[in-house]
PDB file of C-alpha atoms in Angstrom:
ATOM      1  CA  MET A 954      -0.121  -0.177  -0.073  1.00  0.00           C
ATOM      2  CA  GLY A 955       1.080   3.674  -0.928  1.00  0.00           C
ATOM      3  CA  LEU A 956       1.456   6.414   1.365  1.00  0.00           C
ATOM      4  CA  PHE A 957      -1.318   8.613   0.255  1.00  0.00           C
ATOM      5  CA  ASN A 958      -3.986   5.688  -0.906  1.00  0.00           C
ATOM      6  CA  ARG A 959      -7.111   6.570   0.451  1.00  0.00           C
ATOM      7  CA  LYS A 960      -9.320   3.596   1.619  1.00  0.00           C
ATOM      8  CA  SER A 961     -12.386   3.431  -0.287  1.00  0.00           C
ATOM      9  CA  ASP A 962     -13.917   1.452   2.773  1.00  0.00           C
ATOM     10  CA  ALA A 963     -13.592   3.430   5.900  1.00  0.00           C
ATOM     11  CA  ALA A 964     -13.576  -0.059   8.266  1.00  0.00           C
ATOM     12  CA  ALA A 965     -10.999  -1.542   6.510  1.00  0.00           C
ATOM     13  CA  PRO A 966      -8.240  -1.916   8.811  1.00  0.00           C
ATOM     14  CA  VAL A 967      -4.665   0.114   8.330  1.00  0.00           C
ATOM     15  CA  ASP A 968      -2.104  -1.528   6.875  1.00  0.00           C
ATOM     16  CA  PRO A 969       0.507  -1.647   9.771  1.00  0.00           C
ATOM     17  CA  ALA A 970       3.522  -0.780   7.790  1.00  0.00           C
ATOM     18  CA  LEU A 971       1.682   2.462   6.974  1.00  0.00           C
ATOM     19  CA  ALA A 972       0.589   3.253  10.344  1.00  0.00           C
ATOM     20  CA  ALA A 973       4.017   2.796  11.069  1.00  0.00           C
ATOM     21  CA  LEU A 974       5.300   5.808   9.394  1.00  0.00           C
ATOM     22  CA  THR A 975       2.584   8.377  11.291  1.00  0.00           C
ATOM     23  CA  GLY A 976       4.445  11.318  12.910  1.00  0.00           C
ATOM     24  CA  ASP A 977       6.174  14.550  12.280  1.00  0.00           C
ATOM     25  CA  TYR A 978       9.316  14.275   9.987  1.00  0.00           C
ATOM     26  CA  VAL A 979      11.978  17.103   9.273  1.00  0.00           C
ATOM     27  CA  ILE A 980      13.600  17.744   5.882  1.00  0.00           C
ATOM     28  CA  ASP A 981      17.445  16.906   6.007  1.00  0.00           C
ATOM     29  CA  PRO A 982      18.525  18.817   3.846  1.00  0.00           C
ATOM     30  CA  ALA A 983      22.217  16.813   3.610  1.00  0.00           C
ATOM     31  CA  HIS A 984      20.464  14.074   2.026  1.00  0.00           C
ATOM     32  CA  SER A 985      17.995  16.325  -0.064  1.00  0.00           C
ATOM     33  CA  SER A 986      17.983  18.701  -3.148  1.00  0.00           C
ATOM     34  CA  ILE A 987      15.291  20.799  -4.324  1.00  0.00           C
ATOM     35  CA  GLY A 988      16.519  22.179  -7.837  1.00  0.00           C
ATOM     36  CA  PHE A 989      14.756  23.503 -10.958  1.00  0.00           C
ATOM     37  CA  THR A 990      15.880  23.246 -14.901  1.00  0.00           C
ATOM     38  CA  VAL A 991      15.253  25.981 -17.296  1.00  0.00           C
ATOM     39  CA  ARG A 992      15.233  26.331 -20.930  1.00  0.00           C
ATOM     40  CA  HIS A 993      18.179  29.072 -21.765  1.00  0.00           C
ATOM     41  CA  ALA A 994      18.233  31.014 -25.435  1.00  0.00           C
ATOM     42  CA  MET A 995      16.463  28.272 -26.933  1.00  0.00           C
ATOM     43  CA  VAL A 996      18.824  25.816 -27.197  1.00  0.00           C
ATOM     44  CA  THR A 997      19.772  24.185 -24.096  1.00  0.00           C
ATOM     45  CA  ASN A 998      18.690  23.817 -20.498  1.00  0.00           C
ATOM     46  CA  VAL A 999      20.695  25.399 -17.095  1.00  0.00           C
ATOM     47  CA  ARG A1000      20.030  23.382 -14.288  1.00  0.00           C
ATOM     48  CA  GLY A1001      20.395  24.903 -10.392  1.00  0.00           C
ATOM     49  CA  ALA A1002      19.254  24.266  -7.265  1.00  0.00           C
ATOM     50  CA  PHE A1003      18.453  26.144  -3.400  1.00  0.00           C
ATOM     51  CA  ASP A1004      20.698  24.595  -1.218  1.00  0.00           C
ATOM     52  CA  GLU A1005      19.264  26.317   1.935  1.00  0.00           C
ATOM     53  CA  TYR A1006      15.433  25.398   3.258  1.00  0.00           C
ATOM     54  CA  ASP A1007      13.417  24.117   6.011  1.00  0.00           C
ATOM     55  CA  GLY A1008      10.890  21.509   5.493  1.00  0.00           C
ATOM     56  CA  LYS A1009       8.460  19.210   7.719  1.00  0.00           C
ATOM     57  CA  LEU A1010       6.147  16.544   6.596  1.00  0.00           C
ATOM     58  CA  SER A1011       3.541  15.475   8.694  1.00  0.00           C
ATOM     59  CA  LEU A1012       2.631  11.994   7.745  1.00  0.00           C
ATOM     60  CA  ASN A1013      -0.916  10.231   8.810  1.00  0.00           C
ATOM     61  CA  GLY A1014      -1.035   6.126   8.534  1.00  0.00           C
ATOM     62  CA  ALA A1015      -4.935   6.341   9.197  1.00  0.00           C
ATOM     63  CA  ASP A1016      -6.141   8.832   7.198  1.00  0.00           C
ATOM     64  CA  PRO A1017      -3.025   9.622   4.578  1.00  0.00           C
ATOM     65  CA  ALA A1018      -4.833  11.764   2.352  1.00  0.00           C
ATOM     66  CA  SER A1019      -4.794  14.349   5.296  1.00  0.00           C
ATOM     67  CA  SER A1020      -0.678  13.998   5.327  1.00  0.00           C
ATOM     68  CA  ALA A1021       0.921  17.341   5.003  1.00  0.00           C
ATOM     69  CA  ALA A1022       4.331  19.478   3.586  1.00  0.00           C
ATOM     70  CA  VAL A1023       5.804  22.775   4.796  1.00  0.00           C
ATOM     71  CA  ILE A1024       8.470  23.969   3.044  1.00  0.00           C
ATOM     72  CA  ASP A1025      10.532  27.491   2.842  1.00  0.00           C
ATOM     73  CA  VAL A1026      13.317  28.125   1.001  1.00  0.00           C
ATOM     74  CA  LYS A1027      16.071  30.694   1.305  1.00  0.00           C
ATOM     75  CA  ILE A1028      16.286  32.737  -2.267  1.00  0.00           C
ATOM     76  CA  THR A1029      19.592  33.994  -1.652  1.00  0.00           C
ATOM     77  CA  SER A1030      20.660  30.198  -1.681  1.00  0.00           C
ATOM     78  CA  ILE A1031      20.058  29.715  -5.162  1.00  0.00           C
ATOM     79  CA  ASP A1032      22.719  28.190  -7.080  1.00  0.00           C
ATOM     80  CA  THR A1033      23.444  27.548 -10.787  1.00  0.00           C
ATOM     81  CA  ALA A1034      27.166  27.326 -10.746  1.00  0.00           C
ATOM     82  CA  ASN A1035      27.442  30.913 -12.431  1.00  0.00           C
ATOM     83  CA  GLU A1036      28.287  33.921  -9.731  1.00  0.00           C
ATOM     84  CA  ASP A1037      26.487  36.569 -12.389  1.00  0.00           C
ATOM     85  CA  ARG A1038      23.370  34.445 -13.011  1.00  0.00           C
ATOM     86  CA  ASP A1039      23.090  33.326  -9.502  1.00  0.00           C
ATOM     87  CA  ASN A1040      23.284  37.357  -8.519  1.00  0.00           C
ATOM     88  CA  HIS A1041      20.480  38.130 -11.737  1.00  0.00           C
ATOM     89  CA  LEU A1042      18.447  35.604 -10.557  1.00  0.00           C
ATOM     90  CA  ARG A1043      18.666  37.114  -7.047  1.00  0.00           C
ATOM     91  CA  SER A1044      17.762  41.316  -8.269  1.00  0.00           C
ATOM     92  CA  ALA A1045      15.077  42.693  -8.609  1.00  0.00           C
ATOM     93  CA  ASP A1046      14.811  41.547 -12.161  1.00  0.00           C
ATOM     94  CA  PHE A1047      13.859  38.211 -10.783  1.00  0.00           C
ATOM     95  CA  PHE A1048      13.044  36.971  -7.223  1.00  0.00           C
ATOM     96  CA  ASP A1049      13.884  40.234  -5.672  1.00  0.00           C
ATOM     97  CA  ALA A1050      15.435  38.441  -2.755  1.00  0.00           C
ATOM     98  CA  GLU A1051      16.213  41.606  -0.715  1.00  0.00           C
ATOM     99  CA  LYS A1052      12.324  42.278  -0.609  1.00  0.00           C
ATOM    100  CA  PHE A1053      11.013  38.924  -1.107  1.00  0.00           C
ATOM    101  CA  PRO A1054      13.911  36.509   0.948  1.00  0.00           C
ATOM    102  CA  THR A1055      11.623  33.331   1.264  1.00  0.00           C
ATOM    103  CA  MET A1056       9.702  31.266  -1.455  1.00  0.00           C
ATOM    104  CA  THR A1057       7.513  29.054   0.594  1.00  0.00           C
ATOM    105  CA  PHE A1058       5.455  25.502  -0.217  1.00  0.00           C
ATOM    106  CA  ARG A1059       2.176  25.112   2.116  1.00  0.00           C
ATOM    107  CA  SER A1060       0.097  21.724   0.658  1.00  0.00           C
ATOM    108  CA  THR A1061      -3.482  21.741   1.531  1.00  0.00           C
ATOM    109  CA  ARG A1062      -4.114  17.604   0.690  1.00  0.00           C
ATOM    110  CA  ALA A1063      -2.497  14.616  -0.575  1.00  0.00           C
ATOM    111  CA  GLU A1064      -3.993  12.236  -2.843  1.00  0.00           C
ATOM    112  CA  GLU A1065      -3.543   8.969  -5.055  1.00  0.00           C
ATOM    113  CA  ALA A1066      -2.596   9.837  -8.659  1.00  0.00           C
ATOM    114  CA  GLY A1067      -2.052   5.980  -9.751  1.00  0.00           C
ATOM    115  CA  GLY A1068       0.236   3.186  -9.426  1.00  0.00           C
ATOM    116  CA  ASP A1069       3.075   4.150  -7.099  1.00  0.00           C
ATOM    117  CA  THR A1070       2.399   7.839  -7.815  1.00  0.00           C
ATOM    118  CA  TYR A1071       0.956  10.590  -5.480  1.00  0.00           C
ATOM    119  CA  ARG A1072       0.222  13.887  -5.672  1.00  0.00           C
ATOM    120  CA  MET A1073       0.686  16.889  -2.926  1.00  0.00           C
ATOM    121  CA  ILE A1074      -1.190  19.901  -3.543  1.00  0.00           C
ATOM    122  CA  GLY A1075      -1.043  23.469  -2.017  1.00  0.00           C
ATOM    123  CA  ASP A1076      -0.072  26.957  -2.544  1.00  0.00           C
ATOM    124  CA  LEU A1077       3.252  28.003  -3.878  1.00  0.00           C
ATOM    125  CA  THR A1078       4.493  31.669  -2.824  1.00  0.00           C
ATOM    126  CA  ILE A1079       7.120  33.508  -4.815  1.00  0.00           C
ATOM    127  CA  LYS A1080       7.473  36.711  -4.118  1.00  0.00           C
ATOM    128  CA  ASP A1081       4.048  38.420  -3.200  1.00  0.00           C
ATOM    129  CA  VAL A1082       1.914  36.171  -5.399  1.00  0.00           C
ATOM    130  CA  THR A1083       0.396  32.941  -4.133  1.00  0.00           C
ATOM    131  CA  ARG A1084      -0.913  29.821  -6.602  1.00  0.00           C
ATOM    132  CA  PRO A1085      -1.760  26.411  -6.307  1.00  0.00           C
ATOM    133  CA  LEU A1086       1.061  24.287  -7.112  1.00  0.00           C
ATOM    134  CA  THR A1087       0.790  20.134  -7.493  1.00  0.00           C
ATOM    135  CA  ILE A1088       3.766  18.014  -7.485  1.00  0.00           C
ATOM    136  CA  ASP A1089       3.515  14.812  -8.341  1.00  0.00           C
ATOM    137  CA  LEU A1090       5.661  12.438  -5.704  1.00  0.00           C
ATOM    138  CA  GLU A1091       6.952   8.654  -5.782  1.00  0.00           C
ATOM    139  CA  PHE A1092       7.092   7.558  -2.331  1.00  0.00           C
ATOM    140  CA  ASN A1093      10.696   5.596  -2.305  1.00  0.00           C
ATOM    141  CA  GLY A1094      10.338   3.873   1.263  1.00  0.00           C
ATOM    142  CA  SER A1095      11.393   4.050   4.853  1.00  0.00           C
ATOM    143  CA  ALA A1096      14.160   2.692   6.925  1.00  0.00           C
ATOM    144  CA  LYS A1097      16.101   3.062   9.756  1.00  0.00           C
ATOM    145  CA  ASP A1098      19.593   4.855   9.105  1.00  0.00           C
ATOM    146  CA  ALA A1099      23.168   4.120  10.625  1.00  0.00           C
ATOM    147  CA  PHE A1100      22.436   6.470  13.529  1.00  0.00           C
ATOM    148  CA  GLY A1101      18.811   5.097  14.646  1.00  0.00           C
ATOM    149  CA  ASN A1102      16.752   7.816  12.764  1.00  0.00           C
ATOM    150  CA  GLU A1103      13.559   6.718  10.985  1.00  0.00           C
ATOM    151  CA  ARG A1104      13.543   7.727   7.551  1.00  0.00           C
ATOM    152  CA  VAL A1105      11.093   8.126   4.831  1.00  0.00           C
ATOM    153  CA  GLY A1106      12.227   9.053   0.953  1.00  0.00           C
ATOM    154  CA  PHE A1107      10.309  10.676  -1.931  1.00  0.00           C
ATOM    155  CA  GLU A1108      11.400  12.051  -5.317  1.00  0.00           C
ATOM    156  CA  GLY A1109       8.833  14.225  -7.499  1.00  0.00           C
ATOM    157  CA  SER A1110       8.443  17.060  -9.945  1.00  0.00           C
ATOM    158  CA  ALA A1111       6.370  20.020 -10.948  1.00  0.00           C
ATOM    159  CA  THR A1112       6.114  22.084 -13.908  1.00  0.00           C
ATOM    160  CA  ILE A1113       5.375  25.380 -13.523  1.00  0.00           C
ATOM    161  CA  LEU A1114       4.979  29.221 -15.868  1.00  0.00           C
ATOM    162  CA  ARG A1115       7.248  31.492 -13.995  1.00  0.00           C
ATOM    163  CA  SER A1116       5.087  34.313 -15.346  1.00  0.00           C
ATOM    164  CA  ASP A1117       2.503  33.069 -13.447  1.00  0.00           C
ATOM    165  CA  TRP A1118       4.418  34.164 -10.031  1.00  0.00           C
ATOM    166  CA  GLY A1119       5.458  37.346 -11.628  1.00  0.00           C
ATOM    167  CA  LEU A1120       8.546  36.386 -12.884  1.00  0.00           C
ATOM    168  CA  THR A1121       8.642  37.825 -16.066  1.00  0.00           C
ATOM    169  CA  TRP A1122      12.278  39.181 -17.160  1.00  0.00           C
ATOM    170  CA  ASN A1123      13.704  38.198 -20.100  1.00  0.00           C
ATOM    171  CA  ALA A1124      15.325  39.493 -23.163  1.00  0.00           C
ATOM    172  CA  ALA A1125      15.074  38.601 -27.042  1.00  0.00           C
ATOM    173  CA  VAL A1126      17.566  36.253 -28.730  1.00  0.00           C
ATOM    174  CA  GLU A1127      19.041  37.302 -32.349  1.00  0.00           C
ATOM    175  CA  THR A1128      18.172  34.154 -33.925  1.00  0.00           C
ATOM    176  CA  GLY A1129      14.782  34.351 -32.611  1.00  0.00           C
ATOM    177  CA  GLY A1130      13.017  33.531 -29.422  1.00  0.00           C
ATOM    178  CA  VAL A1131      13.816  34.842 -26.051  1.00  0.00           C
ATOM    179  CA  MET A1132      17.064  34.211 -23.391  1.00  0.00           C
ATOM    180  CA  VAL A1133      14.396  32.234 -20.435  1.00  0.00           C
ATOM    181  CA  SER A1134      12.093  30.041 -21.304  1.00  0.00           C
ATOM    182  CA  ASP A1135       8.826  30.579 -19.119  1.00  0.00           C
ATOM    183  CA  LYS A1136       8.722  27.022 -18.406  1.00  0.00           C
ATOM    184  CA  VAL A1137      10.399  25.757 -15.471  1.00  0.00           C
ATOM    185  CA  LYS A1138      10.556  22.216 -14.199  1.00  0.00           C
ATOM    186  CA  LEU A1139      10.917  21.940 -10.260  1.00  0.00           C
ATOM    187  CA  THR A1140      12.483  18.435  -8.795  1.00  0.00           C
ATOM    188  CA  PHE A1141      12.268  17.502  -5.180  1.00  0.00           C
ATOM    189  CA  ASP A1142      14.496  14.794  -3.510  1.00  0.00           C
ATOM    190  CA  ILE A1143      13.671  14.299  -0.491  1.00  0.00           C
ATOM    191  CA  SER A1144      14.878  12.492   2.854  1.00  0.00           C
ATOM    192  CA  ALA A1145      12.750  13.560   5.958  1.00  0.00           C
ATOM    193  CA  ILE A1146      13.940  11.981   9.418  1.00  0.00           C
ATOM    194  CA  LYS A1147      11.025  11.506  11.739  1.00  0.00           C
ATOM    195  CA  SER A1148      11.217  13.604  14.717  1.00  0.00           C
ATOM    196  CA  SER A1149       7.647  12.578  16.920  1.00  0.00           C
TER     197      SER A1149
END
């Protein structure tokens, strides 16, 4: 049984393995990544990540669809392996990190999407714009690590139009098209440690 399955029969017993996952978890940044990919100059992809963030998961084994996630990302931690580009992304042309230092995600519900795929649905806030975001997730399982920590793992992705959050800066390319695609793929590789 998957983490976010909603049982059709409310009287059916809860899977013991699923029930054991119930609790609060803290995302472990040392073993996680929040990244993105965007087309540059119409011909190649630029990949980047946010290196500093805090996140919590609340998993409910009795009612997995009520599981929740909260993530706060520090915009100044953006890293595309190019300092000039990173500084431009932090500027008012893009994220305006001085005025809006944090990007946030607050889930509102979780649901089964078929097979081993699930969805976490919530609100993504960038700058002063909040819009709905659906993240397709795969639950990778749970394990106890070498230090005795109980861990769960997820990987997932979502595709957004950055203009929906007011990130509209662009420049024309001589051969046609624009410097930065509007479409951005977000990627999540999450390891979380049970805290209670």
